[in-house]
XYZ file of N, CA and C in Angstrom:
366
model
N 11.222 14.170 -7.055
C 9.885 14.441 -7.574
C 9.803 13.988 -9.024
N 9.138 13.549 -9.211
C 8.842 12.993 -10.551
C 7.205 13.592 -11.462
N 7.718 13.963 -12.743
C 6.691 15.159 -13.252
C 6.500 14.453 -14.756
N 5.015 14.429 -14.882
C 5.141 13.920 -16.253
C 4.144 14.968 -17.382
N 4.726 14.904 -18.324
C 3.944 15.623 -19.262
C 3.773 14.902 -20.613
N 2.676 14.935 -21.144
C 1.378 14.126 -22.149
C 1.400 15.266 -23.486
N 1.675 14.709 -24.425
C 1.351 15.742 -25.660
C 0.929 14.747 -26.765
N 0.503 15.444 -27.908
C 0.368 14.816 -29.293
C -1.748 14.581 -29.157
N -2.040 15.381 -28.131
C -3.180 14.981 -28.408
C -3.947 15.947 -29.188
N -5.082 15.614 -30.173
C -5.426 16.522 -31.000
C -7.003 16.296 -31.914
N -7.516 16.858 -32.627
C -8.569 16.522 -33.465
C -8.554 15.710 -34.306
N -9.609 14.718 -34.753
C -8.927 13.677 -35.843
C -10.141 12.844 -35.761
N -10.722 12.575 -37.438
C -11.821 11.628 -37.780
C -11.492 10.734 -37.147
N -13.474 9.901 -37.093
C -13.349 8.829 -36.482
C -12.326 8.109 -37.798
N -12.057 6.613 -37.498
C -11.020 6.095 -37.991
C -9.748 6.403 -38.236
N -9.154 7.687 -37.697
C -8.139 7.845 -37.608
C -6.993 7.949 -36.528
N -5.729 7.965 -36.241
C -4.866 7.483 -35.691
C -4.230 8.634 -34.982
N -3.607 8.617 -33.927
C -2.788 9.386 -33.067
C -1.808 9.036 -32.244
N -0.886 9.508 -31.814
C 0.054 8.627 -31.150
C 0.680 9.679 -29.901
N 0.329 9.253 -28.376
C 0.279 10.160 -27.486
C 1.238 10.151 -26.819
N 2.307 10.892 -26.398
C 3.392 10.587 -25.965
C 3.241 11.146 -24.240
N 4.816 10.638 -23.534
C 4.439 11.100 -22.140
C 6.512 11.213 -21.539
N 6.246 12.400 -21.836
C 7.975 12.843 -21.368
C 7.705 12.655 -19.793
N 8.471 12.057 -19.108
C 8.691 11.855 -17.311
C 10.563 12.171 -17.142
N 9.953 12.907 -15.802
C 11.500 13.770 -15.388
C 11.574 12.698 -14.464
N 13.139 12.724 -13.994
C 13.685 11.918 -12.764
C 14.584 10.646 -13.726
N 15.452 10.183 -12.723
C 16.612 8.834 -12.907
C 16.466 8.008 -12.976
N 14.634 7.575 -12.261
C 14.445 6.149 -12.377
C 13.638 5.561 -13.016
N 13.085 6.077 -14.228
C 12.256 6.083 -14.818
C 11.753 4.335 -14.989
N 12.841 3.835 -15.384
C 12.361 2.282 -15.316
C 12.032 1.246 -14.164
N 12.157 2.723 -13.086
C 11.646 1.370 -11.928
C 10.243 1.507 -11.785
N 9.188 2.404 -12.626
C 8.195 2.472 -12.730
C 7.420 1.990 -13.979
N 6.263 1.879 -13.363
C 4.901 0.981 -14.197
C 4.099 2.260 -14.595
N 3.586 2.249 -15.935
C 3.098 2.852 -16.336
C 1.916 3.030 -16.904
N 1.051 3.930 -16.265
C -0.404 3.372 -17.063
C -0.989 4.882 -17.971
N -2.143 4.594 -18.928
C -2.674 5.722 -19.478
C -4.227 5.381 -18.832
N -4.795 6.652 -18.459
C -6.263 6.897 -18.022
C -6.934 7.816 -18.727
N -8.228 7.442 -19.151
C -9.186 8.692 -19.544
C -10.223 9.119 -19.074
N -10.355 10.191 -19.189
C -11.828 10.982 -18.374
C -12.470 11.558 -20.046
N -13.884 11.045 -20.133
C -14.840 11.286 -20.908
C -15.771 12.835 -20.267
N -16.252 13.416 -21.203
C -16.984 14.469 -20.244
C -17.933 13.915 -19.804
N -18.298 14.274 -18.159
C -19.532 13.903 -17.595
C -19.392 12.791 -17.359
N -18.178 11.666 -17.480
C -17.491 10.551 -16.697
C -16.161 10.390 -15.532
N -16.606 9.115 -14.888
C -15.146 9.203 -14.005
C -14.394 8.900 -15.038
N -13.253 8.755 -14.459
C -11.492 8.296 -15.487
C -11.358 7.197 -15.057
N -11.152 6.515 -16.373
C -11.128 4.891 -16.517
C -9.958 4.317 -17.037
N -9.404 3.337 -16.890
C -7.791 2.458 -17.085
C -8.047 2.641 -18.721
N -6.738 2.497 -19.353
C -6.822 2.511 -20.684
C -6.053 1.078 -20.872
N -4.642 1.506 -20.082
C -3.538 0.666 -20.620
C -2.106 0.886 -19.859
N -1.575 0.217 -19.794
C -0.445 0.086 -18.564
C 1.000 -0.627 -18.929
N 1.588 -0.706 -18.741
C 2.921 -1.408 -18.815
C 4.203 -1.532 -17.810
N 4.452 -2.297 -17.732
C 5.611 -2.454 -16.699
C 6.737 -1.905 -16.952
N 7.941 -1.493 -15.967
C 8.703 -1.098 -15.912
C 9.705 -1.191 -17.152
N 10.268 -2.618 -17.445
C 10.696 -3.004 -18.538
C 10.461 -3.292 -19.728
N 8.827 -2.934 -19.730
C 8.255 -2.859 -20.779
C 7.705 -4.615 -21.755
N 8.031 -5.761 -20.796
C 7.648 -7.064 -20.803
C 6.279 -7.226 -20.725
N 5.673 -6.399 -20.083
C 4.225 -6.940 -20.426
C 3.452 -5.512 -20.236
N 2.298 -6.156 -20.721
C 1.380 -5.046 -21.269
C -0.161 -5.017 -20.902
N -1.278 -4.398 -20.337
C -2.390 -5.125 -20.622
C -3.268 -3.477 -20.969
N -4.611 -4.279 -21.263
C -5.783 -3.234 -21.677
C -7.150 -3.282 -21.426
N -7.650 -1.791 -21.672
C -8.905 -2.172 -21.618
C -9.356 -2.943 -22.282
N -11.096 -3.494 -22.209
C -11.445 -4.466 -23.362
C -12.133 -3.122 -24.413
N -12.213 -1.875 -24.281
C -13.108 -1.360 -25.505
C -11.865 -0.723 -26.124
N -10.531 -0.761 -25.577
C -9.155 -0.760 -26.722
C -8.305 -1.323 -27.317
N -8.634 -2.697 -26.381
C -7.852 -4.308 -27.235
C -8.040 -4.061 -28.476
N -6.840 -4.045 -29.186
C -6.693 -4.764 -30.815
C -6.520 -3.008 -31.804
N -6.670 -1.836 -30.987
C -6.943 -1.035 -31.230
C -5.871 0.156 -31.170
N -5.522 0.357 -29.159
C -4.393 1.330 -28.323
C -3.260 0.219 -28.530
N -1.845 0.630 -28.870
C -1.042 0.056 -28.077
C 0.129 0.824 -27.307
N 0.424 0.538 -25.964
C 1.037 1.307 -25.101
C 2.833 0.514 -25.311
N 3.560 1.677 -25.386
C 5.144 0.915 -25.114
C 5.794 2.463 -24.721
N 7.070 1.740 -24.240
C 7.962 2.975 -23.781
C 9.319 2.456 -23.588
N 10.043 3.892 -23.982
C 11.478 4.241 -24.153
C 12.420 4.578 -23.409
N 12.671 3.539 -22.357
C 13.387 3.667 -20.913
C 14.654 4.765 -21.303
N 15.349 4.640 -22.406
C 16.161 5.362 -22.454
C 16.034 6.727 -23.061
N 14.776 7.241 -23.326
C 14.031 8.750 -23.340
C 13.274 8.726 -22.384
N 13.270 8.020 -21.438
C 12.190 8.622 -20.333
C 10.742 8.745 -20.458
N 10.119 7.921 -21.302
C 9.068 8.618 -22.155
C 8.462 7.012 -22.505
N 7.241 7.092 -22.800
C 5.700 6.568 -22.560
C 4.674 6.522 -24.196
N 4.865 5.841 -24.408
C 3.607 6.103 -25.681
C 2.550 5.140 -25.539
N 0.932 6.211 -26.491
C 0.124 5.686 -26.630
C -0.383 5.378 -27.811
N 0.122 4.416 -29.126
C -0.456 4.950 -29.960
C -1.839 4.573 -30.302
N -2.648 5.033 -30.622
C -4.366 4.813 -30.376
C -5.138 4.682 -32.366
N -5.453 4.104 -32.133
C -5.750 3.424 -33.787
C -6.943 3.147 -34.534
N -7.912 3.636 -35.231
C -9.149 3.121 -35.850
C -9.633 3.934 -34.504
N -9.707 5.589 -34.129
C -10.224 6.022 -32.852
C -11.965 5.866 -33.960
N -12.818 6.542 -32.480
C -14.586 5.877 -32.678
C -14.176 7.381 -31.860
N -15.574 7.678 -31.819
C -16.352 9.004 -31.127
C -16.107 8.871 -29.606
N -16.553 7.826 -29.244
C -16.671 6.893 -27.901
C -15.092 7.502 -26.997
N -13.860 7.248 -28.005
C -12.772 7.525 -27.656
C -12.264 9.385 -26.918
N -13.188 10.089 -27.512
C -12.954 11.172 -27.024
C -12.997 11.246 -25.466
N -12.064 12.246 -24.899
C -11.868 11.888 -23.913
C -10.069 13.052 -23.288
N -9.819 13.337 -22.032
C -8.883 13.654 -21.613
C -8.021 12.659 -21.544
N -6.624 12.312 -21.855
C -6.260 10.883 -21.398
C -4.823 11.486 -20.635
N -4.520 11.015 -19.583
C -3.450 10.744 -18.712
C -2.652 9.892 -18.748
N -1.467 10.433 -18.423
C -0.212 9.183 -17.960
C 0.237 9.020 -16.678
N -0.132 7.967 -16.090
C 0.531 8.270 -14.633
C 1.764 7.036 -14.624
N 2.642 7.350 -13.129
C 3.662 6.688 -12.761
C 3.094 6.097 -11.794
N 3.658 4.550 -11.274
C 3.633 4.546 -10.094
C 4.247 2.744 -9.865
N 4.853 2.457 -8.558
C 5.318 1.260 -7.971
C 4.904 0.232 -8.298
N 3.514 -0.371 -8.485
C 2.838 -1.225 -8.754
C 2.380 -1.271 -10.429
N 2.885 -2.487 -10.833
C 1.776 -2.848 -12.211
C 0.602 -2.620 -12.190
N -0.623 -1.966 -12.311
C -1.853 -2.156 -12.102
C -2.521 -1.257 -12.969
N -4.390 -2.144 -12.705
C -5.035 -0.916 -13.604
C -5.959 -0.322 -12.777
N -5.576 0.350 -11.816
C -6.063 0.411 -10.481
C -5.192 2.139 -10.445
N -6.606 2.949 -10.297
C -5.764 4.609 -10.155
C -4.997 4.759 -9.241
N -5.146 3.948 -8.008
C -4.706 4.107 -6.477
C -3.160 3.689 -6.315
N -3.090 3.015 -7.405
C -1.661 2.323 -7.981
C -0.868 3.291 -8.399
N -1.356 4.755 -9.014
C -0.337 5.152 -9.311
C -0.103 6.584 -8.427
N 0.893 7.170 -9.057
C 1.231 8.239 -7.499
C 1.607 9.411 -8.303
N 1.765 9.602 -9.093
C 2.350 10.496 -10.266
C 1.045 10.657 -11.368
N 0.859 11.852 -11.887
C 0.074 12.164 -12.792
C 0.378 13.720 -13.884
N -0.037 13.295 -15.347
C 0.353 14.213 -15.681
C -0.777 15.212 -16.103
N -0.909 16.128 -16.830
C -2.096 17.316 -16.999
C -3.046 17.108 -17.716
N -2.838 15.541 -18.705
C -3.887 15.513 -19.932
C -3.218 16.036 -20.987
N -3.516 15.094 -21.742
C -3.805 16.267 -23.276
C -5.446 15.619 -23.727
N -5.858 16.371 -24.423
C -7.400 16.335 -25.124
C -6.982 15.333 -26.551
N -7.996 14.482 -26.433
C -8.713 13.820 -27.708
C -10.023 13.566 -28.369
N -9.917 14.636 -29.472
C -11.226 15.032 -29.781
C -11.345 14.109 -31.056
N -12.281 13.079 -30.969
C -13.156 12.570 -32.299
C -14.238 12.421 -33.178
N -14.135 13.403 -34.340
C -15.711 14.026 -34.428
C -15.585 12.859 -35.839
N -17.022 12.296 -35.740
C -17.910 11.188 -36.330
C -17.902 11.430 -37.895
């Protein structure tokens, strides 16, 4: 079973910075692809940002290009988001999920963790 948990999320002016982490239990941590998702209130949950197993490639949304960048620490088990110049827009629940496939596709992944909250007041 594989369990992931999301922290570091928190309050913080627009233009300012956060960096979201994602501890995952289990041995195989690098045979999985990793993506971050957010749910806005009163929206579905939308792809943020993803990365492959080995951490070789990377992709994003287009309203976080140049902005989020996602990497991770095969040998902590663990996932980051760090998120940069956040906007109001950005608020939002954001998730880390696991799963087999590279993709930015929810169905792709199989593992999910609880959220943490990101609040950006203007």
């Amino acid at each position: 079973q594989v369990q992931l948990v999301e922290s570091g999320g928190g309050l913080v002016q627009a233009g300012g910075s956060l960096r979201l982490s994602c501890a995952v239990s289990g041995r195989t941590f690098s045979s999985y692809s990793m993506g971050w998702f957010r749910q806005a209130p009163g929206k579905a949950r939308e792809f943020v940002a993803a990365i492959t197993g080995s951490g070789d490639s990377t992709t994003y949304a287009e309203p976080v290009k140049g902005r989020f960048t996602i990497s991770r620490d095969n040998a902590k088990n663990t996932v980051f988001l760090q998120v940069n110049i956040l906007k109001p827009e950005d608020t939002a629940v954001y998730y880390c999920a696991a799963g087999r496939t590279y993709s930015i596709m929810q169905r792709s992944y199989s593992y999910w963790g609880q959220g943490t909250q990101v609040t950006v007041s203007s």
